[in-house]
mmCIF file of C-alpha atoms in Angstrom:
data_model
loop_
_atom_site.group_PDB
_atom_site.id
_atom_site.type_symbol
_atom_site.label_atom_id
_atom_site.label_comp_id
_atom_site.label_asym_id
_atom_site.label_seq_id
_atom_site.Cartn_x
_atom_site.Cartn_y
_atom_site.Cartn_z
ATOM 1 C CA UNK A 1 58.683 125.353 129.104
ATOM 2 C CA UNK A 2 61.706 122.854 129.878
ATOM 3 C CA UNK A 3 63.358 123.383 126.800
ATOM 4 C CA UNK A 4 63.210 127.210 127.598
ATOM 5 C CA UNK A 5 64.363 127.022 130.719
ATOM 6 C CA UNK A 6 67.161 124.876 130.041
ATOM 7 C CA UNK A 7 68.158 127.466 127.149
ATOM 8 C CA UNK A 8 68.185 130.109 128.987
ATOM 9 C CA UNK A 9 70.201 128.731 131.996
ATOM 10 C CA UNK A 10 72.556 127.546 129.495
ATOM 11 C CA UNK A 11 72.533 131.134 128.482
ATOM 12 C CA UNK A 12 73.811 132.398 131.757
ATOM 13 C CA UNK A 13 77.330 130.836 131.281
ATOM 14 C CA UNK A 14 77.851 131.654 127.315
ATOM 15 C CA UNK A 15 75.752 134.220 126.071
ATOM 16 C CA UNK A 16 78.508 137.229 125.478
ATOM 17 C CA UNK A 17 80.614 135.073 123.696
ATOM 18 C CA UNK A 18 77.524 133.699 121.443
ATOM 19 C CA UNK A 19 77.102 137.702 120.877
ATOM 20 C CA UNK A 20 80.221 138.055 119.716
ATOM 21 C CA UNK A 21 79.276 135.581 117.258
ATOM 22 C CA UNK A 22 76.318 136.568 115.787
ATOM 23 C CA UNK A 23 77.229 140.148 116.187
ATOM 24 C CA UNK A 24 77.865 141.064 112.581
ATOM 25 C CA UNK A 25 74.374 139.586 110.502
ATOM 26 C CA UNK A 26 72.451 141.165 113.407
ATOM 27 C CA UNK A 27 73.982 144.454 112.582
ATOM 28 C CA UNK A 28 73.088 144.123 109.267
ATOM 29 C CA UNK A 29 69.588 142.672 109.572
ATOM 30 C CA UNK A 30 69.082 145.269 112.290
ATOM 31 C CA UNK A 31 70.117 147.883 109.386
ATOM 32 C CA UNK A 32 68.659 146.771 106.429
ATOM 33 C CA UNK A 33 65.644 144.714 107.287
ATOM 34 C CA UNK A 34 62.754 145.198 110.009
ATOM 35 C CA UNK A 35 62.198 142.626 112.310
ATOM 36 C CA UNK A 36 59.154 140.473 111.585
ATOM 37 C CA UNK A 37 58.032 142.636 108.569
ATOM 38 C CA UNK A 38 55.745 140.575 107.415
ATOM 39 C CA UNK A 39 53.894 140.887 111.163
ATOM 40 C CA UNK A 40 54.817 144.284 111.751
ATOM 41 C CA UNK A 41 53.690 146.126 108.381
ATOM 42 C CA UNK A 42 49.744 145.973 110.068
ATOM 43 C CA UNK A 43 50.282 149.829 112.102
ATOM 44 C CA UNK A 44 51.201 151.158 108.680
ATOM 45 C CA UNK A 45 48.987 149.236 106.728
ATOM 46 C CA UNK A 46 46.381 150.258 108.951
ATOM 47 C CA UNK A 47 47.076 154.274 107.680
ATOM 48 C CA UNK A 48 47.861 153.363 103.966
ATOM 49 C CA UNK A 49 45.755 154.166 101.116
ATOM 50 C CA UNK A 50 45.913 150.924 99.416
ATOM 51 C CA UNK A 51 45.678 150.956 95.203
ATOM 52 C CA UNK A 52 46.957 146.954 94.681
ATOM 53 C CA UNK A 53 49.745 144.472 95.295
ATOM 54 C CA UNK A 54 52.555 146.951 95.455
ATOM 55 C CA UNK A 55 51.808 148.621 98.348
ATOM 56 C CA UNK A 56 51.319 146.153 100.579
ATOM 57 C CA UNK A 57 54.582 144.539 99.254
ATOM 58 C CA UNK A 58 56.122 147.927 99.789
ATOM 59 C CA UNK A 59 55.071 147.851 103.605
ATOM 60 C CA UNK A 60 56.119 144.358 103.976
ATOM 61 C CA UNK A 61 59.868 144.361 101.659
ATOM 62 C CA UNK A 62 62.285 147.639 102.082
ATOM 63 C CA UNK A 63 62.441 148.252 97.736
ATOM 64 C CA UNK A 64 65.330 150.406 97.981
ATOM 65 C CA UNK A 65 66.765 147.083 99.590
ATOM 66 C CA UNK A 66 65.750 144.743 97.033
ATOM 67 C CA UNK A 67 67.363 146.540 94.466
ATOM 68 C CA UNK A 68 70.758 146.553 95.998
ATOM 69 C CA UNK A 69 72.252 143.053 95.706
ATOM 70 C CA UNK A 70 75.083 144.027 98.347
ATOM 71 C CA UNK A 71 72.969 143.701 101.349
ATOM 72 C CA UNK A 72 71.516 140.196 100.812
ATOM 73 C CA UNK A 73 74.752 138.946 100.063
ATOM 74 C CA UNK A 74 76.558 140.814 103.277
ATOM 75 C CA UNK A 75 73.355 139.067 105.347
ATOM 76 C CA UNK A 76 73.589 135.638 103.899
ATOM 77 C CA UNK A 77 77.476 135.501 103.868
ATOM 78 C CA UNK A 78 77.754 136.900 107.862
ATOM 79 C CA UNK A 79 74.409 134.900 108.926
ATOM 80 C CA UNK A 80 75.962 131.662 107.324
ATOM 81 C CA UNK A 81 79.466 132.131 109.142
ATOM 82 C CA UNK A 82 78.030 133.023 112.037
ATOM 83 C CA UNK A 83 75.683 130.438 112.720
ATOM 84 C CA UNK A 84 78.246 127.613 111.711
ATOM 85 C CA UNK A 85 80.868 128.638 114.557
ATOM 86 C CA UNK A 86 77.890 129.624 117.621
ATOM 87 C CA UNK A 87 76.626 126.018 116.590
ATOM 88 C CA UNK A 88 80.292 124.113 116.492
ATOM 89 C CA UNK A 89 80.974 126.267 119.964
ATOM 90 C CA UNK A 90 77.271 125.528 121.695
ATOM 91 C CA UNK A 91 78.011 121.384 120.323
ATOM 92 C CA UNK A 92 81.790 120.914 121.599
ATOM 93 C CA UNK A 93 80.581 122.351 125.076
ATOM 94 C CA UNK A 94 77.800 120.080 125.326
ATOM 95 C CA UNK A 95 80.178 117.394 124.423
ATOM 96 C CA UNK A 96 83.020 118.418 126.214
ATOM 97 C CA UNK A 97 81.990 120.488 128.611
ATOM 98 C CA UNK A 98 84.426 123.459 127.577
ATOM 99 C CA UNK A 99 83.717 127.116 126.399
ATOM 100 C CA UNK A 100 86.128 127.399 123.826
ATOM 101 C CA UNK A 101 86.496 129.512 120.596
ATOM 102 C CA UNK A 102 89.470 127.812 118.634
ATOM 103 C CA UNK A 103 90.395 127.471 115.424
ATOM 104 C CA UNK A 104 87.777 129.509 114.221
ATOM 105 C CA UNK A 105 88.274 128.218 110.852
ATOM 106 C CA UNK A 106 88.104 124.599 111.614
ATOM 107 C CA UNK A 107 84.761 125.199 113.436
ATOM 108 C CA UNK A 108 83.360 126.719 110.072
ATOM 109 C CA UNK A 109 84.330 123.963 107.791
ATOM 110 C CA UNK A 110 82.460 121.413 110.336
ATOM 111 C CA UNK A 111 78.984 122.511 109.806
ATOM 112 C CA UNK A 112 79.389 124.868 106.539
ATOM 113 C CA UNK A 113 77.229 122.735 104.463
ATOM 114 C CA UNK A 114 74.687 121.683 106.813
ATOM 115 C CA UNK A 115 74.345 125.330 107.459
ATOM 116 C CA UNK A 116 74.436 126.372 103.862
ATOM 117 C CA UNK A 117 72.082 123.836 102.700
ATOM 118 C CA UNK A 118 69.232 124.680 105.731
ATOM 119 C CA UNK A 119 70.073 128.418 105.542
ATOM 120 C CA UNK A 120 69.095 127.877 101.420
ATOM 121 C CA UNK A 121 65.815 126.304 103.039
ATOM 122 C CA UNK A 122 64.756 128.870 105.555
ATOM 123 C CA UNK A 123 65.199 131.501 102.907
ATOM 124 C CA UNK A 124 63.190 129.917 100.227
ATOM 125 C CA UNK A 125 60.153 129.300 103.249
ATOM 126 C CA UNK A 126 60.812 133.084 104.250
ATOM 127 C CA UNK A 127 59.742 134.607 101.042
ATOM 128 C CA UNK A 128 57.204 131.851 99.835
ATOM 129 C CA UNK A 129 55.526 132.850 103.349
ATOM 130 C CA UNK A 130 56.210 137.083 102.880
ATOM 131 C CA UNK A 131 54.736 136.860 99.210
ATOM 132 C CA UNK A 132 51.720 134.748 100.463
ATOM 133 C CA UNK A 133 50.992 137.007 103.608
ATOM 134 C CA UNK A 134 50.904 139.822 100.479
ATOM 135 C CA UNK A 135 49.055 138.027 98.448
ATOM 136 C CA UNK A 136 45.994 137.110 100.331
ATOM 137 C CA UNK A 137 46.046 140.003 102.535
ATOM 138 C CA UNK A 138 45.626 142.490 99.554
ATOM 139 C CA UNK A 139 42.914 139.681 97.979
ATOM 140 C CA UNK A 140 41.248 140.203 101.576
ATOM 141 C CA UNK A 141 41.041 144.013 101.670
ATOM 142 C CA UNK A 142 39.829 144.240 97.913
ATOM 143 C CA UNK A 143 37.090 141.403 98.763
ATOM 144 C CA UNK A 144 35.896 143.489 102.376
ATOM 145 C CA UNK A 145 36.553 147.163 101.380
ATOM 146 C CA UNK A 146 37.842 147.689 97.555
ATOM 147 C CA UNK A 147 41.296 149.878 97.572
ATOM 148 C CA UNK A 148 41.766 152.680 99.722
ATOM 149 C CA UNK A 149 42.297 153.050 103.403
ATOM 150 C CA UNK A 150 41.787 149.856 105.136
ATOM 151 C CA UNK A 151 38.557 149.508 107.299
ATOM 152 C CA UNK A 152 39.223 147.910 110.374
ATOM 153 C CA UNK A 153 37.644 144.624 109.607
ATOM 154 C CA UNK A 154 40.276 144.171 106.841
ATOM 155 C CA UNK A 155 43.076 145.406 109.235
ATOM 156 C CA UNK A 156 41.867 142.395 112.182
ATOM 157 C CA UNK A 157 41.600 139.858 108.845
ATOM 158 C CA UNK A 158 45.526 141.239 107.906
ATOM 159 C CA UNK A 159 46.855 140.406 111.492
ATOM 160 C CA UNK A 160 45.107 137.159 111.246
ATOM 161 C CA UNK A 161 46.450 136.095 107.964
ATOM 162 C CA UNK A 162 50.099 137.210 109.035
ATOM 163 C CA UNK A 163 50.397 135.513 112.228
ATOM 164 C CA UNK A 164 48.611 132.641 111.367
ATOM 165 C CA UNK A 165 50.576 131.686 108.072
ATOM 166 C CA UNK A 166 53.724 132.522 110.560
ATOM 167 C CA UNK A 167 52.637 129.792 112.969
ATOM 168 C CA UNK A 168 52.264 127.651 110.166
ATOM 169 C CA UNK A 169 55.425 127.984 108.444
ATOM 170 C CA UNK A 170 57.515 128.060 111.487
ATOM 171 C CA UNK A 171 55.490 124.451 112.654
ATOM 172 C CA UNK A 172 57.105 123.413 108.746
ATOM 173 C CA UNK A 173 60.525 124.861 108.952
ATOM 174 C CA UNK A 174 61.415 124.532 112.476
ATOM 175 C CA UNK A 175 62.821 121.174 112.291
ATOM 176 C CA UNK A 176 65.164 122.032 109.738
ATOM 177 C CA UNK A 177 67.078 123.800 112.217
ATOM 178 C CA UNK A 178 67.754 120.181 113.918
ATOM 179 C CA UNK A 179 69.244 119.157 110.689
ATOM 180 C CA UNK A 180 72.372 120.961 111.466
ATOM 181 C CA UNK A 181 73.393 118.964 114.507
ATOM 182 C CA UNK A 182 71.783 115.623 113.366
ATOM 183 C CA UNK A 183 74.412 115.975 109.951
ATOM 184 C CA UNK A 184 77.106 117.681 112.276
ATOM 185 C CA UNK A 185 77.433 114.575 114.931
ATOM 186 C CA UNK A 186 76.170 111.699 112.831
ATOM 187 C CA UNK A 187 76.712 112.596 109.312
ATOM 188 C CA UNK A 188 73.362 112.137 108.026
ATOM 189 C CA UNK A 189 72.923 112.939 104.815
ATOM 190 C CA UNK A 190 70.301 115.944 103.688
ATOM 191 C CA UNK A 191 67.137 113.254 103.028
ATOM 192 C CA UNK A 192 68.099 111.112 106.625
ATOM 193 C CA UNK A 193 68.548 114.483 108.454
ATOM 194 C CA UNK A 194 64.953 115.815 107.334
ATOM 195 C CA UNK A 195 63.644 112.423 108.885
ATOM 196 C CA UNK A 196 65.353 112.158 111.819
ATOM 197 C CA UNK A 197 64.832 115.548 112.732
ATOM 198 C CA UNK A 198 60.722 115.816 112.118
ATOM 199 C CA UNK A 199 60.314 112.552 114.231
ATOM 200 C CA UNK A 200 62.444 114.280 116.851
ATOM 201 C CA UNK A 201 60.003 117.254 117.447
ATOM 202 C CA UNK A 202 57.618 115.013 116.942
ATOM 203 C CA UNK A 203 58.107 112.990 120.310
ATOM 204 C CA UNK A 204 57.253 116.282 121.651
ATOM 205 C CA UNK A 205 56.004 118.747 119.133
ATOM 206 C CA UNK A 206 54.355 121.294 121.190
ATOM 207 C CA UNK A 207 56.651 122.170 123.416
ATOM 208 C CA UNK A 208 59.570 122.033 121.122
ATOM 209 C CA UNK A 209 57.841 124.509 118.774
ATOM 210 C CA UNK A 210 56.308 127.077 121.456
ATOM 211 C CA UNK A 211 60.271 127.268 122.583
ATOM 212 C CA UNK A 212 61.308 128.028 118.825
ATOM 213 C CA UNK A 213 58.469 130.615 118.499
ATOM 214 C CA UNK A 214 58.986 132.321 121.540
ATOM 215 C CA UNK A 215 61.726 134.802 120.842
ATOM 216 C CA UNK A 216 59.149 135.742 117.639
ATOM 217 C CA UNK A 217 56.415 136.548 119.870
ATOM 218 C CA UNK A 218 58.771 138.788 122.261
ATOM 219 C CA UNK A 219 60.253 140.568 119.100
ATOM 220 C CA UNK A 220 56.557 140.832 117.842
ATOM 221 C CA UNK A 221 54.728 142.858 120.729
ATOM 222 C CA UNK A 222 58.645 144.214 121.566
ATOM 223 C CA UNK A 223 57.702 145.638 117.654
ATOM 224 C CA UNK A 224 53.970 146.435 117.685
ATOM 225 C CA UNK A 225 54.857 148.947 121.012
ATOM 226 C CA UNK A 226 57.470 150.740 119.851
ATOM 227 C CA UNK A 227 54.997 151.155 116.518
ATOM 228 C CA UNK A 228 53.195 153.818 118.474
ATOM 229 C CA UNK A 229 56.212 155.768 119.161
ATOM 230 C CA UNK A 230 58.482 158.012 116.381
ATOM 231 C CA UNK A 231 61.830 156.874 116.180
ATOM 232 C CA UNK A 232 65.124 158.399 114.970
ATOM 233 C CA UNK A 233 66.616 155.860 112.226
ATOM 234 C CA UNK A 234 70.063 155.452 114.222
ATOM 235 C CA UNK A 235 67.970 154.391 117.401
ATOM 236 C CA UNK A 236 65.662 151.914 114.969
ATOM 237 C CA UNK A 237 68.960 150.260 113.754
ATOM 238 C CA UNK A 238 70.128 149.884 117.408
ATOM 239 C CA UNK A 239 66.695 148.382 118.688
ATOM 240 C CA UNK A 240 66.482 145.990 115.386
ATOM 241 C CA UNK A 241 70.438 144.908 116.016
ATOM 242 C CA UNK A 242 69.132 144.128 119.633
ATOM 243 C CA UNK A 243 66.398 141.881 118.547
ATOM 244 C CA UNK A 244 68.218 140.063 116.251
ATOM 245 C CA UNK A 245 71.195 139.579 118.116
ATOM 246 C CA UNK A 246 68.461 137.691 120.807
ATOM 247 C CA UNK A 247 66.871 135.927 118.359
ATOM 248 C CA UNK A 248 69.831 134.240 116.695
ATOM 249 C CA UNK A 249 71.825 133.371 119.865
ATOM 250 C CA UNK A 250 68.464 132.187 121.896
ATOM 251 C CA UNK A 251 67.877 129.967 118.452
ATOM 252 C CA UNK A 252 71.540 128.704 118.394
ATOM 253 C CA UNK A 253 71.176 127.761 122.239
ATOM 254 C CA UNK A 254 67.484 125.983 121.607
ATOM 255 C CA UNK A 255 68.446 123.907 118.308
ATOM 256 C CA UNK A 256 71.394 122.278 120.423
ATOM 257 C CA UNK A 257 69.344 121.834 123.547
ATOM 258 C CA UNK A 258 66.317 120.872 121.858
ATOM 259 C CA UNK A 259 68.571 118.214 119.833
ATOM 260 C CA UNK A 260 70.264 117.052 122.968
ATOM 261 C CA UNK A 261 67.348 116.614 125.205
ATOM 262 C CA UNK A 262 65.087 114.897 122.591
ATOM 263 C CA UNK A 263 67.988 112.518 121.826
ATOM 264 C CA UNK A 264 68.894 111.713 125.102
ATOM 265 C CA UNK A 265 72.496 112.571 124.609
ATOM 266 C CA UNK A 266 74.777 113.770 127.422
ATOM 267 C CA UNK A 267 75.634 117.059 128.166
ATOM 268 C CA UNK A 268 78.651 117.663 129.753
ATOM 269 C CA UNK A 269 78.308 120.837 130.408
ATOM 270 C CA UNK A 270 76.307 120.930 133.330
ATOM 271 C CA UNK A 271 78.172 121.332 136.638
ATOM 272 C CA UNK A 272 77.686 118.302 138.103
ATOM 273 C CA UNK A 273 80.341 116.878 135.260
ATOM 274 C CA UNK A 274 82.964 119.655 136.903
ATOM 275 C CA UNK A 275 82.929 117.866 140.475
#
């Protein structure tokens, strides 16, 4: 819990102007895509007459979204932007021991390819885990109960498969996130980065990953409540903005955090460098 505490009390001082940030791709995510769809599809699955493969990817992918390229593009494009300048921001205060937001442009062209290149990454893990969750959990129903409704066994062996490949991906792809700073303040190239930043978790692997994973597991029983209750699709877009907007400024606070407590590196932003 030290990393989470320490991200959250870092949090205190600079989370409205890390909302600012990462205001725009959370509006869209929270717009377009459901949070933790490939989690949260198990209340409907659990009413859906099942005939094969599509419907479960229908519960887990919006359709009418995939066939509009406009969206992915507006998500990559703001998610990219935004998470180069709330990482440049959360880095120069550590190193500084400012809160500043200048030269906006400057900031961008610091980390844009680090970004880019482990924003490429996280996608291509996203979608290799969505279309296994779909996969396996359709092979499970037709192996306990054929296609139809779902009997609850099959719903249970659903959840299980979802959260547990999840876990599993996030244990892969959470380091990548340490990539950014490691190329950022050292240069690293991509191959030295992935190195560097799997033997950093790995000095303390548990932790470091429960305090990824945690804003998931809010957003995921946040998700499964609100399941029981009808919603207006104006209020859903509000409530999915929300949850995105925590996830991806807790995430920006815990990479740099994370990164600067397992490297030992000062941070200057704590008071007792202001006295």
């Amino acid at each position: 819990m030290k990393y989470v505490r320490e991200t959250f009390a870092y949090l205190k001082k600079s989370f409205w102007l890390l909302a600012l940030i990462c205001l725009a791709p959370s509006v869209a995510l929270g717009f377009f895509v459901k949070p933790l769809a490939s989690m949260t599809f198990i209340p409907a699955y659990s009413q859906t007459v099942v005939r094969g493969f599509g419907d479960i990817f229908a519960l887990v992918f919006r359709v009418d979204f995939l066939k509009l390229v406009f969206p992915a593009i507006l998500i990559f494009v703001t998610l990219l932007f935004s998470l180069c300048l709330s990482l440049s921001v959360i880095e120069k205060h550590f190193r500084m021991g400012r809160l500043t937001f200048r030269k906006p442009f400057s900031e961008i062209n610091n980390s844009f390819f680090p970004v880019l290149k482990v924003l490429l990454c996280l996608t291509a893990v996203m979608i290799v885990y969505s279309l296994l969750v779909i996969s396996l959990v359709s092979l499970a129903q037709y192996l306990i109960c054929g296609f139809g409704k779902p009997t609850a066994s099959a719903v249970i062996v659903a959840a299980v498969i979802s959260i547990a490949l999840f876990v599993l991906s996030f244990c892969f792809s959470a380091p990548l996130m340490l990539m950014i700073p490691l190329s950022v303040m050292y240069g690293y190239s991509f191959s030295d980065a992935i190195t560097s930043a799997f033997e950093l978790v790995g000095k303390n692997p548990a932790t470091a990953i429960f305090g990824g994973i945690l804003p998931f597991i809010i957003v995921l029983i946040a998700e499964y409540i609100l399941s029981f209750f009808p919603i207006i699709f104006a209020v859903r877009v509000i409530v999915s903005t929300v949850m995105y907007l925590f996830i991806t400024v807790y995430l920006s606070a815990y990479v740099m955090v994370l990164m600067f407590s397992l490297s030992g590196l000062e941070r200057r932003d704590k008071k007792e460098f202001y006295r």
